[in-house]
Structure formats: C-alpha cells, structure tokens
C-alpha cells in the first residue's frame, strides 16, 4: 500500500563461504525502494524492508530481483 512498508525474509545459501553477504535489490516496481541488506558472517537469513511511496501502484504480486555480493577474505 502507498506509504507503507513490507518485510520480506531473505535466505542465503552459503556453501563453504562464511563471510558477510550483501543482498542488493534490483528492478523494483515504480514507487518502491529498499536498502541493501547485509547478512552477517555465520548467519543464513535476514530481512529486506520494502518501502512504497505515494506514487506506488497498489498490487498484491510483483517480482523482485536480488543480487548477492561477497568478498572472500
């Protein structure tokens, strides 16, 4: 809904990597924003917060593309 927020659970499949992972949202619907999420080292889950501004079109279903980035260290 306009000027609202939604919290979306995010799971990270780690394999052998245990460092922090940055999850960056991409291709959000018009009027929807979200900050990058950092899943800390040793954890596999986090929560992405989506925010709709006053120009967002109400909908019950839309796709969100996420990119995960990490630096081996």
GROMACS .gro file of N, CA, C and O in nm:
model
  292
    1UNK      N    1   0.083  -0.118   0.000
    1UNK     CA    2   0.000   0.000   0.000
    1UNK      C    3   0.087   0.124   0.000
    1UNK      O    4   0.203   0.119   0.039
    2UNK      N    5   0.032   0.234  -0.046
    2UNK     CA    6   0.109   0.357  -0.057
    2UNK      C    7   0.158   0.402   0.080
    2UNK      O    8   0.087   0.392   0.179
    3UNK      N    9   0.283   0.449   0.080
    3UNK     CA   10   0.350   0.495   0.202
    3UNK      C   11   0.357   0.387   0.309
    3UNK      O   12   0.358   0.416   0.426
    4UNK      N   13   0.363   0.263   0.267
    4UNK     CA   14   0.371   0.152   0.361
    4UNK      C   15   0.503   0.078   0.349
    4UNK      O   16   0.585   0.107   0.262
    5UNK      N   17   0.526  -0.015   0.439
    5UNK     CA   18   0.644  -0.100   0.435
    5UNK      C   19   0.604  -0.246   0.444
    5UNK      O   20   0.500  -0.280   0.499
    6UNK      N   21   0.687  -0.329   0.386
    6UNK     CA   22   0.671  -0.475   0.395
    6UNK      C   23   0.807  -0.534   0.426
    6UNK      O   24   0.908  -0.494   0.367
    7UNK      N   25   0.810  -0.630   0.515
    7UNK     CA   26   0.933  -0.700   0.549
    7UNK      C   27   0.932  -0.836   0.481
    7UNK      O   28   0.836  -0.910   0.493
    8UNK      N   29   1.041  -0.864   0.408
    8UNK     CA   30   1.050  -0.987   0.329
    8UNK      C   31   1.169  -1.068   0.379
    8UNK      O   32   1.283  -1.019   0.378
    9UNK      N   33   1.146  -1.193   0.422
    9UNK     CA   34   1.259  -1.276   0.465
    9UNK      C   35   1.347  -1.314   0.347
    9UNK      O   36   1.298  -1.341   0.237
   10UNK      N   37   1.478  -1.315   0.370
   10UNK     CA   38   1.576  -1.350   0.267
   10UNK      C   39   1.667  -1.459   0.324
   10UNK      O   40   1.718  -1.446   0.435
   11UNK      N   41   1.684  -1.567   0.249
   11UNK     CA   42   1.774  -1.677   0.286
   11UNK      C   43   1.897  -1.675   0.195
   11UNK      O   44   1.884  -1.650   0.076
   12UNK      N   45   2.014  -1.702   0.251
   12UNK     CA   46   2.138  -1.708   0.176
   12UNK      C   47   2.190  -1.852   0.180
   12UNK      O   48   2.206  -1.908   0.289
   13UNK      N   49   2.213  -1.911   0.063
   13UNK     CA   50   2.275  -2.043   0.055
   13UNK      C   51   2.426  -2.023   0.056
   13UNK      O   52   2.482  -1.972  -0.040
   14UNK      N   53   2.492  -2.061   0.163
   14UNK     CA   54   2.632  -2.026   0.183
   14UNK      C   55   2.733  -2.123   0.122
   14UNK      O   56   2.842  -2.084   0.088
   15UNK      N   57   2.703  -2.249   0.114
   15UNK     CA   58   2.805  -2.344   0.070
   15UNK      C   59   2.921  -2.340   0.168
   15UNK      O   60   2.901  -2.348   0.289
   16UNK      N   61   3.044  -2.322   0.119
   16UNK     CA   62   3.163  -2.316   0.205
   16UNK      C   63   3.199  -2.175   0.249
   16UNK      O   64   3.296  -2.156   0.322
   17UNK      N   65   3.126  -2.074   0.204
   17UNK     CA   66   3.157  -1.934   0.238
   17UNK      C   67   3.087  -1.895   0.367
   17UNK      O   68   2.967  -1.917   0.383
   18UNK      N   69   3.162  -1.833   0.461
   18UNK     CA   70   3.104  -1.797   0.590
   18UNK      C   71   3.110  -1.647   0.619
   18UNK      O   72   3.072  -1.604   0.727
   19UNK      N   73   3.157  -1.565   0.525
   19UNK     CA   74   3.169  -1.422   0.549
   19UNK      C   75   3.037  -1.349   0.529
   19UNK      O   76   2.935  -1.408   0.496
   20UNK      N   77   3.038  -1.216   0.552
   20UNK     CA   78   2.916  -1.137   0.530
   20UNK      C   79   2.877  -1.135   0.383
   20UNK      O   80   2.962  -1.139   0.294
   21UNK      N   81   2.746  -1.130   0.358
   21UNK     CA   82   2.692  -1.127   0.222
   21UNK      C   83   2.601  -1.005   0.209
   21UNK      O   84   2.511  -0.986   0.291
   22UNK      N   85   2.626  -0.923   0.108
   22UNK     CA   86   2.541  -0.808   0.080
   22UNK      C   87   2.436  -0.848  -0.023
   22UNK      O   88   2.469  -0.902  -0.128
   23UNK      N   89   2.309  -0.825   0.010
   23UNK     CA   90   2.199  -0.856  -0.080
   23UNK      C   91   2.140  -0.723  -0.128
   23UNK      O   92   2.094  -0.642  -0.048
   24UNK      N   93   2.146  -0.701  -0.259
   24UNK     CA   94   2.106  -0.573  -0.318
   24UNK      C   95   1.981  -0.593  -0.404
   24UNK      O   96   1.981  -0.673  -0.497
   25UNK      N   97   1.871  -0.520  -0.373
   25UNK     CA   98   1.750  -0.530  -0.455
   25UNK      C   99   1.769  -0.458  -0.588
   25UNK      O  100   1.839  -0.358  -0.597
   26UNK      N  101   1.704  -0.511  -0.690
   26UNK     CA  102   1.713  -0.453  -0.824
   26UNK      C  103   1.577  -0.472  -0.892
   26UNK      O  104   1.502  -0.564  -0.860
   27UNK      N  105   1.546  -0.386  -0.986
   27UNK     CA  106   1.423  -0.396  -1.065
   27UNK      C  107   1.297  -0.399  -0.978
   27UNK      O  108   1.211  -0.485  -0.994
   28UNK      N  109   1.289  -0.306  -0.885
   28UNK     CA  110   1.169  -0.293  -0.803
   28UNK      C  111   1.061  -0.219  -0.880
   28UNK      O  112   1.092  -0.142  -0.971
   29UNK      N  113   0.936  -0.239  -0.847
   29UNK     CA  114   0.829  -0.165  -0.914
   29UNK      C  115   0.843  -0.014  -0.890
   29UNK      O  116   0.904   0.029  -0.792
   30UNK      N  117   0.786   0.065  -0.980
   30UNK     CA  118   0.789   0.210  -0.963
   30UNK      C  119   0.729   0.249  -0.829
   30UNK      O  120   0.625   0.196  -0.789
   31UNK      N  121   0.796   0.337  -0.758
   31UNK     CA  122   0.747   0.385  -0.630
   31UNK      C  123   0.786   0.299  -0.512
   31UNK      O  124   0.749   0.328  -0.398
   32UNK      N  125   0.862   0.191  -0.537
   32UNK     CA  126   0.905   0.102  -0.429
   32UNK      C  127   1.057   0.109  -0.417
   32UNK      O  128   1.129   0.103  -0.517
   33UNK      N  129   1.108   0.122  -0.294
   33UNK     CA  130   1.252   0.127  -0.270
   33UNK      C  131   1.288   0.027  -0.161
   33UNK      O  132   1.202  -0.017  -0.084
   34UNK      N  133   1.415  -0.005  -0.154
   34UNK     CA  134   1.468  -0.091  -0.048
   34UNK      C  135   1.617  -0.068  -0.038
   34UNK      O  136   1.685  -0.048  -0.140
   35UNK      N  137   1.670  -0.070   0.083
   35UNK     CA  138   1.813  -0.059   0.103
   35UNK      C  139   1.876  -0.197   0.091
   35UNK      O  140   1.809  -0.299   0.105
   36UNK      N  141   2.006  -0.199   0.067
   36UNK     CA  142   2.078  -0.325   0.065
   36UNK      C  143   2.073  -0.387   0.205
   36UNK      O  144   2.061  -0.318   0.305
   37UNK      N  145   2.079  -0.517   0.208
   37UNK     CA  146   2.077  -0.593   0.332
   37UNK      C  147   2.210  -0.665   0.346
   37UNK      O  148   2.259  -0.723   0.249
   38UNK      N  149   2.271  -0.660   0.464
   38UNK     CA  150   2.392  -0.738   0.489
   38UNK      C  151   2.357  -0.852   0.583
   38UNK      O  152   2.312  -0.829   0.695
   39UNK      N  153   2.377  -0.975   0.534
   39UNK     CA  154   2.361  -1.093   0.618
   39UNK      C  155   2.498  -1.117   0.683
   39UNK      O  156   2.596  -1.141   0.612
   40UNK      N  157   2.507  -1.105   0.815
   40UNK     CA  158   2.636  -1.115   0.882
   40UNK      C  159   2.703  -1.252   0.866
   40UNK      O  160   2.636  -1.352   0.838
   41UNK      N  161   2.833  -1.255   0.887
   41UNK     CA  162   2.908  -1.379   0.881
   41UNK      C  163   2.846  -1.482   0.974
   41UNK      O  164   2.801  -1.449   1.084
   42UNK      N  165   2.839  -1.606   0.927
   42UNK     CA  166   2.788  -1.715   1.007
   42UNK      C  167   2.636  -1.726   1.012
   42UNK      O  168   2.583  -1.821   1.067
   43UNK      N  169   2.565  -1.630   0.955
   43UNK     CA  170   2.419  -1.636   0.953
   43UNK      C  171   2.369  -1.664   0.812
   43UNK      O  172   2.438  -1.639   0.715
   44UNK      N  173   2.246  -1.716   0.802
   44UNK     CA  174   2.193  -1.751   0.670
   44UNK      C  175   2.066  -1.676   0.635
   44UNK      O  176   2.008  -1.700   0.529
   45UNK      N  177   2.021  -1.587   0.722
   45UNK     CA  178   1.893  -1.520   0.695
   45UNK      C  179   1.899  -1.373   0.736
   45UNK      O  180   1.976  -1.333   0.823
   46UNK      N  181   1.815  -1.295   0.671
   46UNK     CA  182   1.798  -1.155   0.703
   46UNK      C  183   1.660  -1.110   0.658
   46UNK      O  184   1.579  -1.191   0.612
   47UNK      N  185   1.635  -0.981   0.671
   47UNK     CA  186   1.504  -0.928   0.635
   47UNK      C  187   1.522  -0.803   0.551
   47UNK      O  188   1.588  -0.708   0.593
   48UNK      N  189   1.464  -0.804   0.433
   48UNK     CA  190   1.468  -0.690   0.342
   48UNK      C  191   1.342  -0.608   0.366
   48UNK      O  192   1.232  -0.663   0.374
   49UNK      N  193   1.357  -0.477   0.380
   49UNK     CA  194   1.243  -0.390   0.405
   49UNK      C  195   1.211  -0.314   0.276
   49UNK      O  196   1.293  -0.235   0.228
   50UNK      N  197   1.092  -0.340   0.222
   50UNK     CA  198   1.044  -0.268   0.103
   50UNK      C  199   0.958  -0.151   0.148
   50UNK      O  200   0.875  -0.166   0.238
   51UNK      N  201   0.978  -0.035   0.086
   51UNK     CA  202   0.901   0.084   0.119
   51UNK      C  203   0.831   0.137  -0.005
   51UNK      O  204   0.894   0.154  -0.109
   52UNK      N  205   0.702   0.163   0.007
   52UNK     CA  206   0.624   0.219  -0.104
   52UNK      C  207   0.600   0.366  -0.076
   52UNK      O  208   0.558   0.403   0.034
   53UNK      N  209   0.627   0.451  -0.176
   53UNK     CA  210   0.598   0.593  -0.158
   53UNK      C  211   0.458   0.625  -0.210
   53UNK      O  212   0.382   0.536  -0.247
   54UNK      N  213   0.424   0.752  -0.213
   54UNK     CA  214   0.287   0.792  -0.252
   54UNK      C  215   0.254   0.768  -0.398
   54UNK      O  216   0.138   0.769  -0.437
   55UNK      N  217   0.357   0.740  -0.482
   55UNK     CA  218   0.331   0.715  -0.624
   55UNK      C  219   0.323   0.565  -0.657
   55UNK      O  220   0.298   0.530  -0.772
   56UNK      N  221   0.343   0.479  -0.560
   56UNK     CA  222   0.341   0.335  -0.584
   56UNK      C  223   0.201   0.289  -0.624
   56UNK      O  224   0.101   0.337  -0.570
   57UNK      N  225   0.197   0.198  -0.719
   57UNK     CA  226   0.070   0.142  -0.762
   57UNK      C  227   0.037   0.020  -0.676
   57UNK      O  228   0.117  -0.074  -0.670
   58UNK      N  229  -0.077   0.020  -0.610
   58UNK     CA  230  -0.112  -0.094  -0.526
   58UNK      C  231  -0.120  -0.223  -0.609
   58UNK      O  232  -0.174  -0.225  -0.718
   59UNK      N  233  -0.061  -0.329  -0.555
   59UNK     CA  234  -0.062  -0.459  -0.620
   59UNK      C  235  -0.042  -0.567  -0.514
   59UNK      O  236   0.009  -0.537  -0.406
   60UNK      N  237  -0.080  -0.687  -0.544
   60UNK     CA  238  -0.058  -0.795  -0.449
   60UNK      C  239   0.053  -0.888  -0.494
   60UNK      O  240   0.093  -0.976  -0.420
   61UNK      N  241   0.104  -0.868  -0.615
   61UNK     CA  242   0.203  -0.960  -0.668
   61UNK      C  243   0.299  -0.887  -0.761
   61UNK      O  244   0.255  -0.823  -0.856
   62UNK      N  245   0.430  -0.895  -0.732
   62UNK     CA  246   0.530  -0.842  -0.823
   62UNK      C  247   0.662  -0.913  -0.798
   62UNK      O  248   0.686  -0.966  -0.691
   63UNK      N  249   0.746  -0.916  -0.899
   63UNK     CA  250   0.876  -0.982  -0.890
   63UNK      C  251   0.981  -0.883  -0.843
   63UNK      O  252   0.979  -0.766  -0.878
   64UNK      N  253   1.074  -0.933  -0.761
   64UNK     CA  254   1.188  -0.855  -0.715
   64UNK      C  255   1.313  -0.935  -0.749
   64UNK      O  256   1.320  -1.055  -0.720
   65UNK      N  257   1.409  -0.871  -0.811
   65UNK     CA  258   1.536  -0.934  -0.842
   65UNK      C  259   1.637  -0.894  -0.735
   65UNK      O  260   1.647  -0.776  -0.701
   66UNK      N  261   1.710  -0.992  -0.681
   66UNK     CA  262   1.812  -0.965  -0.579
   66UNK      C  263   1.947  -1.011  -0.632
   66UNK      O  264   1.957  -1.112  -0.700
   67UNK      N  265   2.050  -0.934  -0.601
   67UNK     CA  266   2.187  -0.973  -0.632
   67UNK      C  267   2.263  -0.987  -0.502
   67UNK      O  268   2.255  -0.900  -0.415
   68UNK      N  269   2.334  -1.098  -0.485
   68UNK     CA  270   2.414  -1.120  -0.365
   68UNK      C  271   2.561  -1.100  -0.399
   68UNK      O  272   2.609  -1.146  -0.503
   69UNK      N  273   2.633  -1.027  -0.312
   69UNK     CA  274   2.773  -0.999  -0.333
   69UNK      C  275   2.851  -1.030  -0.206
   69UNK      O  276   2.801  -1.003  -0.096
   70UNK      N  277   2.969  -1.086  -0.221
   70UNK     CA  278   3.055  -1.114  -0.106
   70UNK      C  279   3.199  -1.108  -0.150
   70UNK      O  280   3.231  -1.131  -0.267
   71UNK      N  281   3.287  -1.076  -0.056
   71UNK     CA  282   3.429  -1.072  -0.085
   71UNK      C  283   3.500  -1.181  -0.005
   71UNK      O  284   3.488  -1.184   0.117
   72UNK      N  285   3.568  -1.272  -0.075
   72UNK     CA  286   3.640  -1.374   0.001
   72UNK      C  287   3.750  -1.309   0.084
   72UNK      O  288   3.809  -1.210   0.043
   73UNK      N  289   3.771  -1.363   0.198
   73UNK     CA  290   3.872  -1.299   0.280
   73UNK      C  291   3.930  -1.385   0.379
   73UNK      O  292   3.937  -1.449   0.458
   0.00000   0.00000   0.00000
